[in-house]
Coordinates of C-alpha atoms and ligand atoms in Angstrom, one line a residue:
M1 CA 56.0 123.5 56.8
E2 CA 57.1 123.1 53.2
A3 CA 54.4 123.7 50.6
E4 CA 54.8 120.2 49.2
V5 CA 54.3 118.6 52.6
L6 CA 51.4 121.0 53.4
E7 CA 49.6 119.8 50.1
K8 CA 50.0 116.2 51.0
Y9 CA 48.6 116.6 54.5
R10 CA 45.6 118.6 52.9
K11 CA 45.0 116.0 50.3
A12 CA 45.0 113.1 52.8
G13 CA 42.5 115.1 54.8
K14 CA 40.2 115.8 51.8
I15 CA 40.2 112.1 50.9
L16 CA 39.5 111.1 54.5
S17 CA 36.6 113.4 55.0
K18 CA 35.0 112.2 51.7
V19 CA 35.4 108.5 52.6
R20 CA 34.2 109.1 56.1
E21 CA 31.1 111.0 55.0
M22 CA 30.3 108.2 52.4
A23 CA 30.9 105.3 54.9
R24 CA 29.1 107.1 57.7
S25 CA 25.8 107.2 55.7
R26 CA 26.1 103.5 55.0
I27 CA 26.3 102.5 58.6
D28 CA 22.9 101.1 59.8
V29 CA 21.4 98.2 61.7
G30 CA 21.9 95.0 59.6
V31 CA 24.8 96.2 57.5
P32 CA 27.9 94.0 57.7
L33 CA 31.0 95.6 59.4
L34 CA 33.5 94.0 56.9
E35 CA 31.4 95.7 54.1
I36 CA 32.1 99.2 55.7
A37 CA 35.7 98.5 56.5
E38 CA 36.5 97.2 53.0
F39 CA 34.6 100.2 51.6
V40 CA 36.6 102.6 53.6
E41 CA 40.0 100.9 52.5
R42 CA 39.0 100.5 48.8
T43 CA 37.7 104.0 48.5
T44 CA 40.7 105.5 50.2
R45 CA 42.9 104.0 47.4
E46 CA 40.5 104.8 44.6
L47 CA 40.7 108.5 45.6
G48 CA 44.6 108.4 45.5
G49 CA 45.4 107.8 49.2
E50 CA 46.6 104.7 51.3
P51 CA 45.0 103.6 54.7
A52 CA 47.3 104.7 57.4
F53 CA 45.9 102.1 59.6
P54 CA 43.1 99.6 59.3
C55 CA 39.5 101.1 59.4
N56 CA 38.6 100.9 63.0
I57 CA 35.0 100.1 63.8
S58 CA 34.4 99.9 67.6
R59 CA 31.0 99.4 69.2
D60 CA 29.3 100.2 72.5
R61 CA 31.8 99.6 75.3
V62 CA 34.8 99.2 73.0
A63 CA 36.4 102.6 72.5
A64 CA 39.1 101.7 70.0
H65 CA 41.3 99.2 68.2
D66 CA 38.5 96.9 66.7
T67 CA 38.5 96.1 63.1
P68 CA 36.5 93.2 61.4
A69 CA 38.2 89.8 61.7
P70 CA 39.0 87.8 58.5
G71 CA 35.6 86.7 57.1
D72 CA 33.9 88.6 59.8
E73 CA 30.1 88.0 59.3
S74 CA 28.8 90.4 62.2
V75 CA 26.4 93.2 61.4
F76 CA 25.5 96.4 63.2
G77 CA 22.9 96.3 65.8
E78 CA 21.3 99.1 67.8
E79 CA 24.8 100.3 68.8
M80 CA 27.1 103.2 69.5
V81 CA 29.4 102.9 66.4
K82 CA 32.8 104.6 66.2
L83 CA 34.2 104.9 62.7
D84 CA 37.9 105.8 63.0
I85 CA 39.8 106.3 59.7
G86 CA 43.4 107.0 58.8
V87 CA 44.5 108.1 55.3
H88 CA 48.2 108.9 54.2
V89 CA 49.6 110.5 51.1
D90 CA 53.3 109.7 50.8
G91 CA 53.4 109.1 54.4
Y92 CA 51.6 112.3 55.5
I93 CA 48.6 111.2 57.6
A94 CA 45.0 112.4 58.3
D95 CA 43.2 110.8 61.2
S96 CA 39.6 111.3 62.0
A97 CA 36.6 109.7 63.7
V98 CA 32.9 110.1 64.0
T99 CA 30.4 108.2 66.0
V100 CA 27.1 106.9 64.5
D101 CA 24.5 106.4 67.1
L102 CA 22.2 103.4 66.1
G103 CA 21.2 102.9 69.9
G104 CA 19.4 106.0 70.8
H105 CA 22.0 107.9 72.9
P106 CA 22.5 111.1 70.7
D107 CA 23.6 113.2 73.7
L108 CA 26.6 110.9 74.2
V109 CA 27.7 111.6 70.7
D110 CA 27.0 115.4 71.2
A111 CA 29.3 115.3 74.2
S112 CA 32.4 114.2 72.4
Q113 CA 31.6 116.4 69.4
A114 CA 31.2 119.5 71.8
A115 CA 34.4 118.6 73.5
L116 CA 36.4 118.6 70.1
A117 CA 34.8 121.8 69.1
A118 CA 35.8 123.4 72.3
A119 CA 39.5 122.1 71.9
L120 CA 39.6 123.2 68.3
E121 CA 38.6 126.8 69.3
L122 CA 41.7 127.0 71.5
V123 CA 44.4 125.3 69.3
T124 CA 47.1 127.9 68.3
P125 CA 50.9 127.9 68.5
G126 CA 51.9 128.2 72.1
I127 CA 48.8 126.8 73.8
N128 CA 49.5 124.4 76.6
T129 CA 48.1 120.9 76.1
A130 CA 46.7 121.1 79.6
E131 CA 44.4 123.8 78.5
L132 CA 42.9 121.5 75.8
G133 CA 42.5 118.7 78.2
A134 CA 40.6 120.9 80.6
A135 CA 38.3 122.1 77.9
I136 CA 37.6 118.6 76.7
D137 CA 36.9 117.4 80.2
D138 CA 34.6 120.5 80.9
A139 CA 32.6 120.0 77.8
I140 CA 32.0 116.3 78.5
K141 CA 31.1 116.9 82.1
G142 CA 28.6 119.6 81.0
Y143 CA 26.7 116.7 79.4
G144 CA 26.9 114.7 82.6
Y145 CA 29.3 112.2 81.2
N146 CA 33.0 111.2 81.8
S147 CA 35.8 111.9 79.4
V148 CA 38.1 108.7 79.0
A149 CA 41.1 109.6 81.0
N150 CA 43.6 107.1 79.6
L151 CA 42.9 107.7 75.9
T152 CA 44.5 110.7 74.2
G153 CA 45.1 112.6 71.1
H154 CA 48.6 112.8 69.6
G155 CA 51.0 114.2 67.2
L156 CA 51.3 112.9 63.6
D157 CA 54.4 112.8 61.6
R158 CA 55.5 111.3 58.3
Y159 CA 54.7 107.4 58.6
L160 CA 54.2 108.0 62.3
A161 CA 50.5 107.5 63.4
H162 CA 51.1 108.2 67.0
G163 CA 53.9 110.6 68.0
P164 CA 54.3 113.5 70.5
P165 CA 52.7 115.6 71.8
V166 CA 50.1 113.8 73.9
I167 CA 46.9 115.7 73.8
P168 CA 45.1 114.9 77.1
N169 CA 41.3 114.4 77.3
K170 CA 41.5 115.4 80.9
V171 CA 42.9 117.9 83.4
V172 CA 46.5 117.2 83.7
T173 CA 48.9 118.9 86.1
R174 CA 51.6 119.7 83.5
G175 CA 51.1 119.7 79.7
V176 CA 53.4 120.8 76.9
K177 CA 53.3 123.7 74.6
I178 CA 52.0 123.2 71.0
K179 CA 54.4 124.5 68.4
A180 CA 53.8 125.9 65.0
G181 CA 54.6 123.2 62.3
E182 CA 53.1 120.4 64.4
V183 CA 50.3 118.2 63.1
I184 CA 48.0 116.9 65.9
A185 CA 45.0 114.8 66.2
I186 CA 42.5 115.7 68.9
E187 CA 40.0 112.9 69.8
P188 CA 37.9 113.2 72.9
F189 CA 36.0 110.1 74.1
A190 CA 32.8 110.5 76.2
T191 CA 31.4 107.7 78.2
D192 CA 28.5 106.9 80.7
G193 CA 31.1 104.5 82.4
V194 CA 33.9 105.4 84.7
G195 CA 36.1 107.1 82.2
R196 CA 38.9 104.5 82.1
I197 CA 39.5 101.9 79.4
S198 CA 41.3 98.7 79.7
E199 CA 42.7 96.0 77.2
A200 CA 40.2 93.4 76.1
P201 CA 41.5 89.9 75.5
H202 CA 41.3 90.3 71.6
T203 CA 43.7 91.7 69.0
E204 CA 43.0 92.5 65.3
I205 CA 45.6 95.2 64.7
Y206 CA 49.4 94.9 64.7
S207 CA 52.4 96.8 63.8
F208 CA 56.1 95.9 62.8
I209 CA 58.7 96.6 65.5
T210 CA 62.0 95.2 64.2
K211 CA 63.4 92.2 62.5
R212 CA 64.6 89.3 64.7
P213 CA 65.3 85.7 63.8
V214 CA 62.2 83.4 64.1
R215 CA 62.3 79.5 63.6
S216 CA 58.8 78.4 62.5
K217 CA 58.0 78.4 58.9
P218 CA 54.7 80.2 59.3
A219 CA 56.3 82.9 61.3
R220 CA 59.1 83.4 58.7
A221 CA 56.5 83.6 55.9
L222 CA 54.5 86.1 57.7
L223 CA 57.6 88.2 58.6
K224 CA 58.3 88.4 55.0
D225 CA 54.7 89.5 54.1
V226 CA 55.0 92.2 56.8
E227 CA 58.4 93.4 55.9
E228 CA 57.3 93.8 52.2
N229 CA 54.0 95.5 52.9
Y230 CA 53.4 96.7 56.4
R231 CA 57.0 97.9 57.7
D232 CA 55.8 101.6 58.5
L233 CA 52.2 101.6 59.6
P234 CA 49.6 99.2 61.5
F235 CA 47.9 96.4 59.7
A236 CA 44.9 94.3 60.3
R237 CA 44.9 90.5 60.7
R238 CA 42.3 90.3 57.8
W239 CA 44.9 92.0 55.5
L240 CA 47.3 89.0 55.9
T241 CA 47.6 85.9 53.5
G242 CA 49.3 82.6 54.0
D243 CA 48.8 79.6 56.3
R244 CA 48.6 79.4 60.1
K245 CA 48.4 83.2 60.4
D246 CA 47.2 83.3 64.0
Y247 CA 50.0 81.0 65.1
A248 CA 52.4 83.0 63.2
L249 CA 51.2 86.2 64.6
G250 CA 51.6 84.8 68.1
Q251 CA 55.1 83.8 67.5
L252 CA 56.1 87.2 66.2
V253 CA 54.4 89.0 69.0
K254 CA 56.2 86.6 71.5
A255 CA 59.5 87.3 69.7
R256 CA 58.8 91.1 69.9
V257 CA 58.9 91.4 66.1
L258 CA 55.2 92.6 66.1
H259 CA 53.3 94.8 68.5
G260 CA 49.6 93.8 69.1
Y261 CA 46.9 96.6 69.8
P262 CA 44.3 94.7 71.8
L263 CA 40.7 96.1 71.8
L264 CA 40.3 98.9 74.4
W265 CA 37.2 98.8 76.3
E266 CA 35.2 100.5 79.0
A267 CA 33.3 98.7 81.9
E268 CA 30.7 96.1 80.9
G269 CA 27.4 97.9 80.0
A270 CA 28.9 101.3 79.3
L271 CA 28.9 103.2 76.1
V272 CA 31.7 105.3 74.4
S273 CA 31.5 108.0 71.8
Q274 CA 34.4 109.5 70.0
T275 CA 35.0 112.5 67.7
E276 CA 38.3 113.3 66.1
H277 CA 40.1 115.7 63.8
T278 CA 43.5 116.4 62.4
V279 CA 44.9 119.8 62.7
L280 CA 47.8 121.6 61.1
V281 CA 49.3 124.1 63.6
L282 CA 50.5 127.0 61.6
E283 CA 51.9 130.3 62.5
D284 CA 49.3 132.2 60.6
G285 CA 46.2 130.0 61.9
C286 CA 45.3 126.5 62.3
E287 CA 43.8 124.3 59.8
V288 CA 41.5 121.3 60.3
T289 CA 42.4 119.0 57.4
T290 CA 39.6 116.4 58.0
R291 CA 36.6 118.7 58.1
Ligands
MN1 MN1 41.8 108.0 64.8
MN2 MN1 44.1 109.2 66.5

C-alpha cells in the first residue's frame, strides 16, 4: 500500500476513534438521538474528515441502518444503543461501531466485543474468512447468545463503504483468503434473538446508483442535490433540502436512481449488540486503524 494512502487510512481511523469516544460518553437516557448524530458528523468535519455515511444509531432489536429522521425529537431510553460511525479522508474510509448498554444487558455487549477480539487475533494475510466467521460464532455462543448470520463484515476501498471480501459472522462452508493490501471491517453482532435480521418498513439512508431521466419537479431537484453532494457515498434523509423530499425520494427509488437501506431488525423483543473495527491487512502485520 502506498505511504500516502496508508496515511489517509490512518488519519480517518484516528479521527473516528476520537469522535466515537466523545460521542459514546454523551449517550445517556434522556439525551436526544439527533444531538448525538449531529455531534458525530460535525466533529468529524472539525477534525479534518468527512462522514463516510450518516451516523448510525440503532436501538434494541434494530441492528443497523437507523439514523435520526429530519427534526427527530426522540431521546434514548433504557436501551441497547449501537453507534456506528464512518469517516473518510479523501475517500479512504474508517468504519467502527460500539454498543452502549443503557438497559442492563452488559454480557450481550461483552459477547460482540469478545467476538471481535477473537477475529482480530487471527487476521493476517492468507487467513480464510471462514476461520474468522467460526471464531466469531464460537465467541458469541460462549456467552449463550446467537451471532447474526445474515449481517457481515466487509472490505473497504476508496469511496466504497461495502466491498469484497465478505467477513462472515457465522460458520460458512467456503470462505475466501484475505490478502495483504486489503482493508477490512470486522463487525460481529450478538443477539438474544434467533440470529437473523430482516428489513423493517422504514428507510432513513440512501445512496446514488446512476442517473436516469425522471419527470417530476421535486425528483429532478433532489437528483441535482444528490449528484452535487452525494454521488459517492450514502446519505441521510435528514441531510436533504428542498420541497416534497419524501415524495421525491420515493420517485427516485422507484426509478432505480437511488438505493434505499431499510432498517434491519431482529425479532420483536430481541436485543442486538455490535462491535466493529477497521483493519489494514499488511504483509508485516495487521493494523487496527480505529482502536
Ligand atoms: Mn459500521
Ligand atoms: Mn461496516
